[in-house]
Short mmCIF file of C-alpha atoms in Angstrom, two decimals:
data_model
loop_
_atom_site.label_atom_id
_atom_site.label_comp_id
_atom_site.label_asym_id
_atom_site.label_seq_id
_atom_site.Cartn_x
_atom_site.Cartn_y
_atom_site.Cartn_z
CA MET A 1 40.10 -46.62 -48.92
CA SER A 2 43.61 -48.11 -49.28
CA GLU A 3 46.82 -46.22 -49.85
CA ASP A 4 47.17 -48.00 -53.23
CA GLN A 5 43.83 -46.54 -54.47
CA ILE A 6 44.81 -43.00 -53.62
CA LEU A 7 48.19 -43.45 -55.31
CA SER A 8 46.46 -44.89 -58.42
CA MET A 9 44.27 -41.77 -58.53
CA LEU A 10 47.16 -39.47 -58.32
CA GLU A 11 49.15 -41.37 -60.84
CA ALA A 12 46.32 -40.93 -63.42
CA TRP A 13 46.22 -37.16 -62.94
CA ASP A 14 48.02 -34.80 -65.34
CA GLY A 15 48.56 -32.15 -62.79
CA ASP A 16 51.84 -30.91 -61.24
CA GLY A 17 51.27 -32.39 -57.91
CA VAL A 18 49.11 -32.78 -54.74
CA VAL A 19 50.12 -31.76 -51.21
CA LEU A 20 48.54 -33.71 -48.26
CA ARG A 21 48.82 -32.80 -44.67
CA PHE A 22 46.84 -34.25 -41.71
CA ASP A 23 45.81 -31.79 -38.96
CA LYS A 24 45.70 -33.78 -35.73
CA PRO A 25 43.94 -31.21 -33.48
CA THR A 26 40.86 -31.19 -35.75
CA GLY A 27 41.18 -34.45 -37.71
CA THR A 28 41.22 -32.53 -40.87
CA TRP A 29 42.94 -33.46 -44.09
CA MET A 30 44.53 -30.43 -45.90
CA VAL A 31 44.66 -31.11 -49.68
CA ILE A 32 46.36 -28.76 -52.05
CA ALA A 33 46.06 -29.73 -55.72
CA LEU A 34 48.53 -27.91 -58.06
CA HIS A 35 47.39 -28.51 -61.65
CA SER A 36 49.41 -26.13 -63.82
CA SER A 37 51.94 -23.30 -63.55
CA ALA A 38 52.24 -22.78 -67.28
CA LEU A 39 50.81 -19.30 -67.23
CA GLY A 40 51.73 -18.33 -63.63
CA PRO A 41 51.64 -19.53 -60.00
CA PRO A 42 48.90 -22.05 -59.17
CA THR A 43 46.05 -20.06 -57.63
CA GLY A 44 42.64 -20.92 -56.47
CA GLY A 45 40.22 -20.86 -53.54
CA THR A 46 40.21 -23.05 -50.39
CA ARG A 47 37.00 -24.73 -49.56
CA LEU A 48 36.03 -26.32 -46.30
CA LYS A 49 33.61 -29.28 -46.35
CA VAL A 50 32.81 -32.58 -44.83
CA TYR A 51 33.73 -35.42 -47.30
CA PRO A 52 32.91 -39.06 -47.20
CA GLY A 53 36.56 -39.99 -47.22
CA LEU A 54 39.97 -38.73 -48.21
CA ARG A 55 39.53 -40.05 -51.85
CA ASP A 56 36.60 -37.75 -52.30
CA ALA A 57 38.46 -34.74 -51.01
CA VAL A 58 41.55 -35.37 -53.25
CA ARG A 59 39.35 -36.00 -56.26
CA ASP A 60 37.38 -32.73 -55.68
CA ALA A 61 40.65 -30.73 -55.24
CA MET A 62 42.02 -32.16 -58.45
CA ARG A 63 38.93 -31.48 -60.51
CA LEU A 64 38.62 -27.94 -59.14
CA ALA A 65 42.37 -27.24 -59.65
CA GLU A 66 42.10 -28.29 -63.37
CA GLY A 67 38.92 -26.07 -63.64
CA MET A 68 41.10 -23.12 -62.28
CA THR A 69 43.71 -23.67 -65.10
CA TYR A 70 40.93 -23.28 -67.70
CA LYS A 71 39.35 -20.45 -65.77
CA TRP A 72 42.51 -18.29 -65.73
CA ALA A 73 43.53 -19.20 -69.20
CA GLY A 74 40.03 -18.57 -70.59
CA LEU A 75 40.21 -15.02 -69.20
CA GLY A 76 43.82 -14.46 -70.37
CA LEU A 77 45.04 -13.90 -66.83
CA GLU A 78 48.68 -15.00 -65.93
CA TYR A 79 47.84 -17.43 -63.06
CA GLY A 80 47.98 -21.25 -62.96
CA GLY A 81 45.40 -23.72 -61.84
CA GLY A 82 45.33 -24.75 -58.16
CA LYS A 83 42.71 -25.50 -55.53
CA ALA A 84 42.63 -26.56 -51.95
CA VAL A 85 40.18 -28.42 -49.72
CA LEU A 86 40.06 -28.68 -45.88
CA ALA A 87 38.21 -31.94 -45.37
CA ILE A 88 36.76 -31.65 -41.90
CA THR A 89 35.06 -34.52 -40.17
CA SER A 90 32.35 -32.36 -38.51
CA PRO A 91 31.61 -28.71 -37.83
CA LEU A 92 34.21 -26.83 -35.82
CA ASP A 93 33.82 -24.29 -33.14
CA ALA A 94 35.31 -20.81 -33.44
CA ALA A 95 38.54 -21.68 -31.57
CA GLU A 96 39.04 -24.92 -33.49
CA ARG A 97 38.47 -23.20 -36.78
CA ARG A 98 40.86 -20.32 -35.97
CA GLY A 99 43.60 -22.85 -35.07
CA LEU A 100 43.00 -24.81 -38.26
CA MET A 101 43.24 -21.67 -40.38
CA HIS A 102 46.56 -20.73 -38.62
CA ARG A 103 48.08 -24.06 -39.22
CA TYR A 104 46.86 -24.15 -42.77
CA GLY A 105 48.40 -20.69 -43.30
CA LYS A 106 51.64 -21.84 -42.03
CA LEU A 107 51.57 -24.71 -44.49
CA LEU A 108 50.84 -22.24 -47.31
CA GLU A 109 53.78 -20.07 -46.31
CA THR A 110 56.11 -23.09 -46.11
CA LEU A 111 55.17 -24.19 -49.65
CA GLY A 112 55.35 -20.66 -51.11
CA THR A 113 53.98 -21.95 -54.39
CA PHE A 114 50.20 -21.71 -54.06
CA PHE A 115 48.04 -18.60 -53.76
CA THR A 116 44.54 -18.91 -52.31
CA GLY A 117 41.44 -17.08 -51.17
CA ALA A 118 37.85 -17.78 -50.10
CA ASP A 119 35.75 -20.59 -51.60
CA LEU A 120 32.70 -22.72 -50.59
CA GLY A 121 32.63 -23.05 -46.80
CA THR A 122 35.40 -20.62 -45.93
CA SER A 123 34.47 -17.03 -44.83
CA ALA A 124 36.19 -13.66 -44.78
CA VAL A 125 37.06 -14.35 -41.05
CA ASP A 126 38.73 -17.66 -42.20
CA ILE A 127 40.74 -15.78 -44.83
CA ALA A 128 41.87 -13.22 -42.39
CA HIS A 129 43.07 -15.91 -40.02
CA MET A 130 45.04 -17.67 -42.86
CA ALA A 131 46.65 -14.37 -43.70
CA GLU A 132 47.87 -13.90 -40.14
CA ARG A 133 50.27 -16.81 -40.94
CA SER A 134 50.92 -16.43 -44.64
CA GLY A 135 51.46 -13.94 -47.40
CA GLN A 136 50.12 -16.36 -49.94
CA VAL A 137 46.48 -15.35 -49.23
CA LEU A 138 44.79 -13.05 -51.80
CA GLY A 139 41.81 -10.80 -51.39
CA ILE A 140 42.98 -9.35 -48.09
CA ASN A 141 43.72 -5.76 -47.18
CA ARG A 142 47.11 -6.10 -45.49
CA GLU A 143 46.68 -2.79 -43.63
CA SER A 144 43.32 -3.48 -42.09
CA GLY A 145 43.27 -7.32 -42.18
CA GLU A 146 39.91 -7.25 -43.85
CA ALA A 147 39.14 -9.93 -46.41
CA MET A 148 37.16 -9.24 -49.60
CA ASP A 149 33.98 -11.03 -50.24
CA PRO A 150 34.25 -12.39 -53.80
CA GLY A 151 30.54 -13.29 -53.95
CA PRO A 152 29.27 -9.93 -55.43
CA PHE A 153 31.90 -9.98 -58.09
CA THR A 154 31.24 -13.64 -59.05
CA ALA A 155 27.47 -12.66 -59.24
CA ARG A 156 28.27 -9.74 -61.51
CA GLY A 157 30.14 -12.02 -63.89
CA VAL A 158 27.38 -14.50 -63.97
CA LEU A 159 24.92 -11.73 -64.79
CA ALA A 160 27.19 -10.55 -67.70
CA GLY A 161 27.30 -14.21 -68.99
CA ILE A 162 23.57 -14.75 -68.73
CA LYS A 163 22.99 -11.42 -70.63
CA ALA A 164 25.40 -12.59 -73.38
CA ALA A 165 23.74 -15.94 -73.63
CA VAL A 166 20.24 -14.43 -73.94
CA ARG A 167 21.52 -11.98 -76.57
CA HIS A 168 23.07 -14.92 -78.48
CA LEU A 169 19.79 -16.86 -78.61
CA ASP A 170 17.27 -14.06 -78.82
CA GLY A 171 19.09 -10.93 -79.93
CA ALA A 172 17.75 -9.22 -76.83
CA GLU A 173 19.99 -6.65 -75.12
CA GLY A 174 18.44 -6.93 -71.67
CA LEU A 175 16.72 -9.39 -69.32
CA ALA A 176 13.35 -7.70 -69.05
CA GLY A 177 10.70 -10.32 -69.25
CA LYS A 178 13.14 -13.19 -69.21
CA SER A 179 12.85 -15.74 -66.42
CA VAL A 180 15.90 -16.94 -64.48
CA LEU A 181 15.95 -19.61 -61.82
CA VAL A 182 18.74 -19.24 -59.31
CA GLN A 183 19.53 -22.55 -57.42
CA GLY A 184 21.37 -21.88 -54.11
CA LEU A 185 21.03 -18.67 -52.18
CA GLY A 186 24.48 -18.44 -50.60
CA GLY A 187 27.26 -15.90 -51.22
CA VAL A 188 26.63 -15.69 -54.95
CA GLY A 189 23.06 -16.65 -55.41
CA ARG A 190 21.71 -13.90 -53.15
CA PRO A 191 23.52 -10.96 -54.86
CA LEU A 192 22.78 -12.53 -58.33
CA GLY A 193 19.06 -12.62 -57.49
CA ARG A 194 19.08 -8.94 -56.64
CA LEU A 195 21.00 -8.05 -59.74
CA LEU A 196 18.55 -9.92 -61.94
CA ALA A 197 15.57 -8.31 -60.30
CA ALA A 198 17.18 -4.86 -61.00
CA GLU A 199 17.54 -5.82 -64.65
CA GLY A 200 13.73 -6.48 -64.87
CA ALA A 201 14.00 -10.34 -65.09
CA GLU A 202 11.41 -12.62 -63.56
CA VAL A 203 13.44 -14.13 -60.76
CA LEU A 204 12.72 -17.71 -59.57
CA LEU A 205 14.56 -18.70 -56.34
CA CYS A 206 15.36 -22.16 -55.11
CA ASP A 207 17.20 -23.23 -51.99
CA ALA A 208 17.54 -26.31 -49.76
CA GLN A 209 15.77 -24.21 -47.21
CA LEU A 210 12.49 -23.22 -48.82
CA GLU A 211 11.86 -20.62 -46.29
CA ARG A 212 15.04 -18.75 -47.27
CA ALA A 213 13.87 -18.69 -50.94
CA GLU A 214 10.41 -17.51 -49.88
CA ARG A 215 11.93 -14.60 -47.71
CA MET A 216 14.13 -13.42 -50.61
CA ALA A 217 11.37 -13.76 -53.16
CA GLU A 218 9.23 -11.49 -50.99
CA GLN A 219 12.06 -8.95 -50.83
CA ILE A 220 12.78 -8.66 -54.58
CA GLY A 221 9.42 -9.48 -56.04
CA GLY A 222 10.41 -12.97 -57.18
CA ARG A 223 8.96 -16.41 -56.69
CA ALA A 224 10.22 -19.36 -54.72
CA VAL A 225 10.39 -22.79 -56.30
CA PRO A 226 10.56 -26.02 -54.30
CA SER A 227 13.77 -28.11 -54.70
CA ASN A 228 11.81 -30.90 -56.22
CA ARG A 229 10.91 -28.65 -59.22
CA VAL A 230 14.34 -26.96 -59.70
CA PHE A 231 15.12 -28.87 -62.88
CA THR A 232 11.62 -29.11 -64.41
CA GLU A 233 10.50 -25.57 -63.78
CA ARG A 234 9.93 -23.65 -67.05
CA CYS A 235 12.34 -20.79 -67.35
CA ASP A 236 14.69 -19.07 -69.85
CA VAL A 237 17.80 -19.53 -67.78
CA PHE A 238 18.71 -22.09 -65.08
CA SER A 239 21.54 -20.67 -62.89
CA PRO A 240 23.07 -23.34 -60.62
CA CYS A 241 24.83 -21.53 -57.74
CA ALA A 242 25.17 -24.23 -55.15
CA VAL A 243 26.94 -27.56 -55.47
CA GLY A 244 28.50 -29.12 -58.52
CA GLY A 245 27.44 -32.29 -60.52
CA VAL A 246 23.78 -31.20 -60.81
CA LEU A 247 23.73 -31.76 -64.61
CA ASN A 248 23.81 -35.36 -65.41
CA GLU A 249 22.06 -37.99 -67.69
CA GLU A 250 19.07 -38.07 -65.40
CA THR A 251 18.48 -34.37 -64.71
CA ILE A 252 19.30 -33.15 -68.17
CA SER A 253 16.36 -34.99 -69.72
CA THR A 254 14.00 -33.16 -67.33
CA LEU A 255 15.27 -29.59 -67.83
CA GLY A 256 12.70 -26.90 -68.53
CA CYS A 257 15.18 -24.20 -69.34
CA ARG A 258 16.87 -23.00 -72.65
CA ILE A 259 20.08 -21.77 -71.17
CA VAL A 260 22.34 -22.94 -68.19
CA ALA A 261 24.69 -20.33 -66.82
CA GLY A 262 25.62 -20.35 -63.11
CA SER A 263 28.35 -19.98 -60.59
CA ALA A 264 28.64 -23.51 -59.19
CA ASN A 265 31.90 -25.28 -60.14
CA ASN A 266 31.92 -28.57 -61.99
CA GLN A 267 28.19 -28.38 -62.83
CA LEU A 268 28.53 -31.37 -65.27
CA GLN A 269 28.85 -34.72 -63.67
CA VAL A 270 30.88 -35.79 -66.72
CA GLU A 271 31.99 -33.92 -69.91
CA ASP A 272 29.65 -35.99 -72.05
CA ASP A 273 26.82 -34.07 -70.29
CA ALA A 274 27.80 -31.07 -72.54
CA ASP A 275 26.78 -33.15 -75.57
CA ARG A 276 23.58 -34.21 -73.80
CA LEU A 277 22.72 -30.62 -73.12
CA ALA A 278 23.18 -29.74 -76.74
CA LYS A 279 21.08 -32.62 -77.93
CA TRP A 280 18.34 -31.52 -75.52
CA GLY A 281 18.48 -28.07 -77.05
CA VAL A 282 19.99 -26.38 -73.90
CA LEU A 283 22.74 -23.74 -74.40
CA TYR A 284 25.39 -24.44 -71.80
CA VAL A 285 27.75 -21.60 -70.76
CA PRO A 286 31.01 -23.16 -69.46
CA ASP A 287 31.05 -22.77 -65.69
CA TYR A 288 34.68 -21.92 -65.37
CA ILE A 289 34.23 -18.94 -67.67
CA VAL A 290 31.02 -17.46 -66.35
CA ASN A 291 31.80 -17.90 -62.64
CA ALA A 292 35.26 -16.29 -62.84
CA GLY A 293 34.28 -12.89 -61.55
CA GLY A 294 35.40 -13.38 -57.98
CA ALA A 295 38.70 -14.89 -58.96
CA MET A 296 39.22 -12.14 -61.50
CA ALA A 297 38.56 -9.41 -58.91
CA ILE A 298 40.90 -10.97 -56.34
CA SER A 299 43.67 -11.23 -58.93
CA LEU A 300 43.21 -7.56 -60.06
CA ILE A 301 43.21 -6.40 -56.40
CA ASN A 302 46.45 -8.37 -56.01
CA ASP A 303 47.86 -6.48 -58.99
CA GLY A 304 46.99 -3.12 -57.46
CA MET A 305 43.54 -2.34 -58.64
CA HIS A 306 41.28 -1.31 -55.71
CA ASP A 307 38.50 0.85 -57.16
CA ARG A 308 35.31 -1.12 -56.91
CA ASP A 309 33.76 0.41 -60.05
CA GLN A 310 36.83 -0.40 -62.12
CA LEU A 311 36.71 -3.89 -60.80
CA PHE A 312 33.11 -4.35 -61.74
CA GLN A 313 33.85 -2.94 -65.19
CA ARG A 314 36.63 -5.60 -65.69
CA VAL A 315 34.30 -8.36 -64.41
CA ASP A 316 31.67 -7.28 -66.90
CA ARG A 317 34.07 -8.31 -69.68
CA ILE A 318 33.20 -11.87 -68.87
CA GLY A 319 30.08 -11.19 -71.09
CA GLU A 320 32.42 -10.56 -74.00
CA ALA A 321 34.31 -13.72 -73.39
CA VAL A 322 31.01 -15.75 -73.25
CA ALA A 323 29.75 -14.09 -76.43
CA GLY A 324 32.94 -14.98 -78.32
CA ILE A 325 32.84 -18.62 -77.20
CA LEU A 326 29.16 -19.01 -78.16
CA GLU A 327 29.72 -17.36 -81.56
CA GLU A 328 32.70 -19.67 -82.28
CA ALA A 329 30.75 -22.67 -81.10
CA ALA A 330 27.80 -21.96 -83.37
CA ALA A 331 30.09 -21.39 -86.37
CA SER A 332 32.10 -24.61 -85.74
CA ARG A 333 28.94 -26.63 -84.88
CA SER A 334 30.61 -27.67 -81.50
CA THR A 335 29.49 -27.32 -77.92
CA PRO A 336 30.50 -24.21 -76.01
CA LEU A 337 32.55 -26.44 -73.57
CA ALA A 338 34.55 -27.95 -76.45
CA THR A 339 35.12 -24.50 -77.90
CA ALA A 340 36.28 -23.05 -74.69
CA ARG A 341 38.62 -26.06 -74.13
CA ARG A 342 40.05 -25.64 -77.55
CA ARG A 343 40.79 -21.90 -76.93
CA VAL A 344 42.50 -22.64 -73.67
CA ASP A 345 44.41 -25.57 -74.96
CA ARG A 346 45.73 -23.45 -77.79
CA LEU A 347 46.89 -20.77 -75.42
CA LEU A 348 48.52 -23.19 -73.07
CA ALA A 349 50.29 -24.95 -75.98
CA ASP A 350 51.51 -21.69 -77.46
CA HIS A 351 52.88 -20.56 -74.10
CA GLU A 352 54.64 -23.77 -73.40
CA GLU A 353 56.10 -23.64 -76.98
CA THR A 354 57.37 -20.12 -76.27
CA LEU A 355 58.96 -21.26 -73.04
CA ALA A 356 60.57 -24.33 -74.57
CA PRO A 357 64.41 -24.15 -74.57
CA SER A 358 66.09 -23.94 -77.89
CA SER A 359 67.96 -27.10 -79.07
CA GLY A 360 70.75 -24.92 -80.38
CA LEU A 361 70.72 -26.70 -83.70
CA ALA A 362 70.79 -24.68 -86.87
#
């Protein structure tokens, strides 16, 4: 795409700014999107992915950064919205990857304004390599150099959100006898499936690699579902834990679930899909609220909390946040997404009003 097209996209964005750097040794574009610093320093994960082009990488970073603003504010945590993507052109070998992470870490340290951790495509090893060059990396034990895996904490938060949504619809306090379909058995989907099984839920598992779903189903007593039935399969809860944009005008009309609550970012292709879900009779739990467990845990560790049980207890409060949003949405006859956005917009407006300088006029 042309330079003018990229500039037009950036001009239309309401964020604070976007940082671009090209890494010549690997042909990777580093894209850091800084959406808001109203509540605190822009903070969000770094994902590594092959994109069709630079436009797609920039657009993804900007959407994810805005989601982080709403995620932090929705949980009442004093961080701003930011996100980064490393747009590789093809898979890298170990040496290339380590070099990229070192150079990216140096960029982070130079900027000094963006804090980051693991995300889709980046591993604990990648985070440790970033941290060798930068103090802007979160979720890392500085003494041992070991990086924290946010997946189990994200899964725990999704579980709390699912339980809150089921309680909201059915008045049930647990998940015994409820069916939950987990799409994507990666760093969040796998631990979520195990947690659901421990809760007594009927666990349905779907992955791009059917064999992976079948192996896990055998381990936890669940059932594998082929990818071509992931939307139409009858279940109480559909939990997207893979890529974003899976809920759109075409797929929503085929859904066999009553609730959507999962860890994938940007599950809705467009915001109007929240209204489509409501019209279809599906309760949608906003993704940036229910999937915030990993980000919350990393922020709490950064603030000095290291006890795993305490971290899980704090992450469990995501269920309370979800319950509050669903109750307010029902009372106001609006969608949970619109309710969550109103809450966050009020918080951001109040904060900026508090920080606004006085005119000095009587």
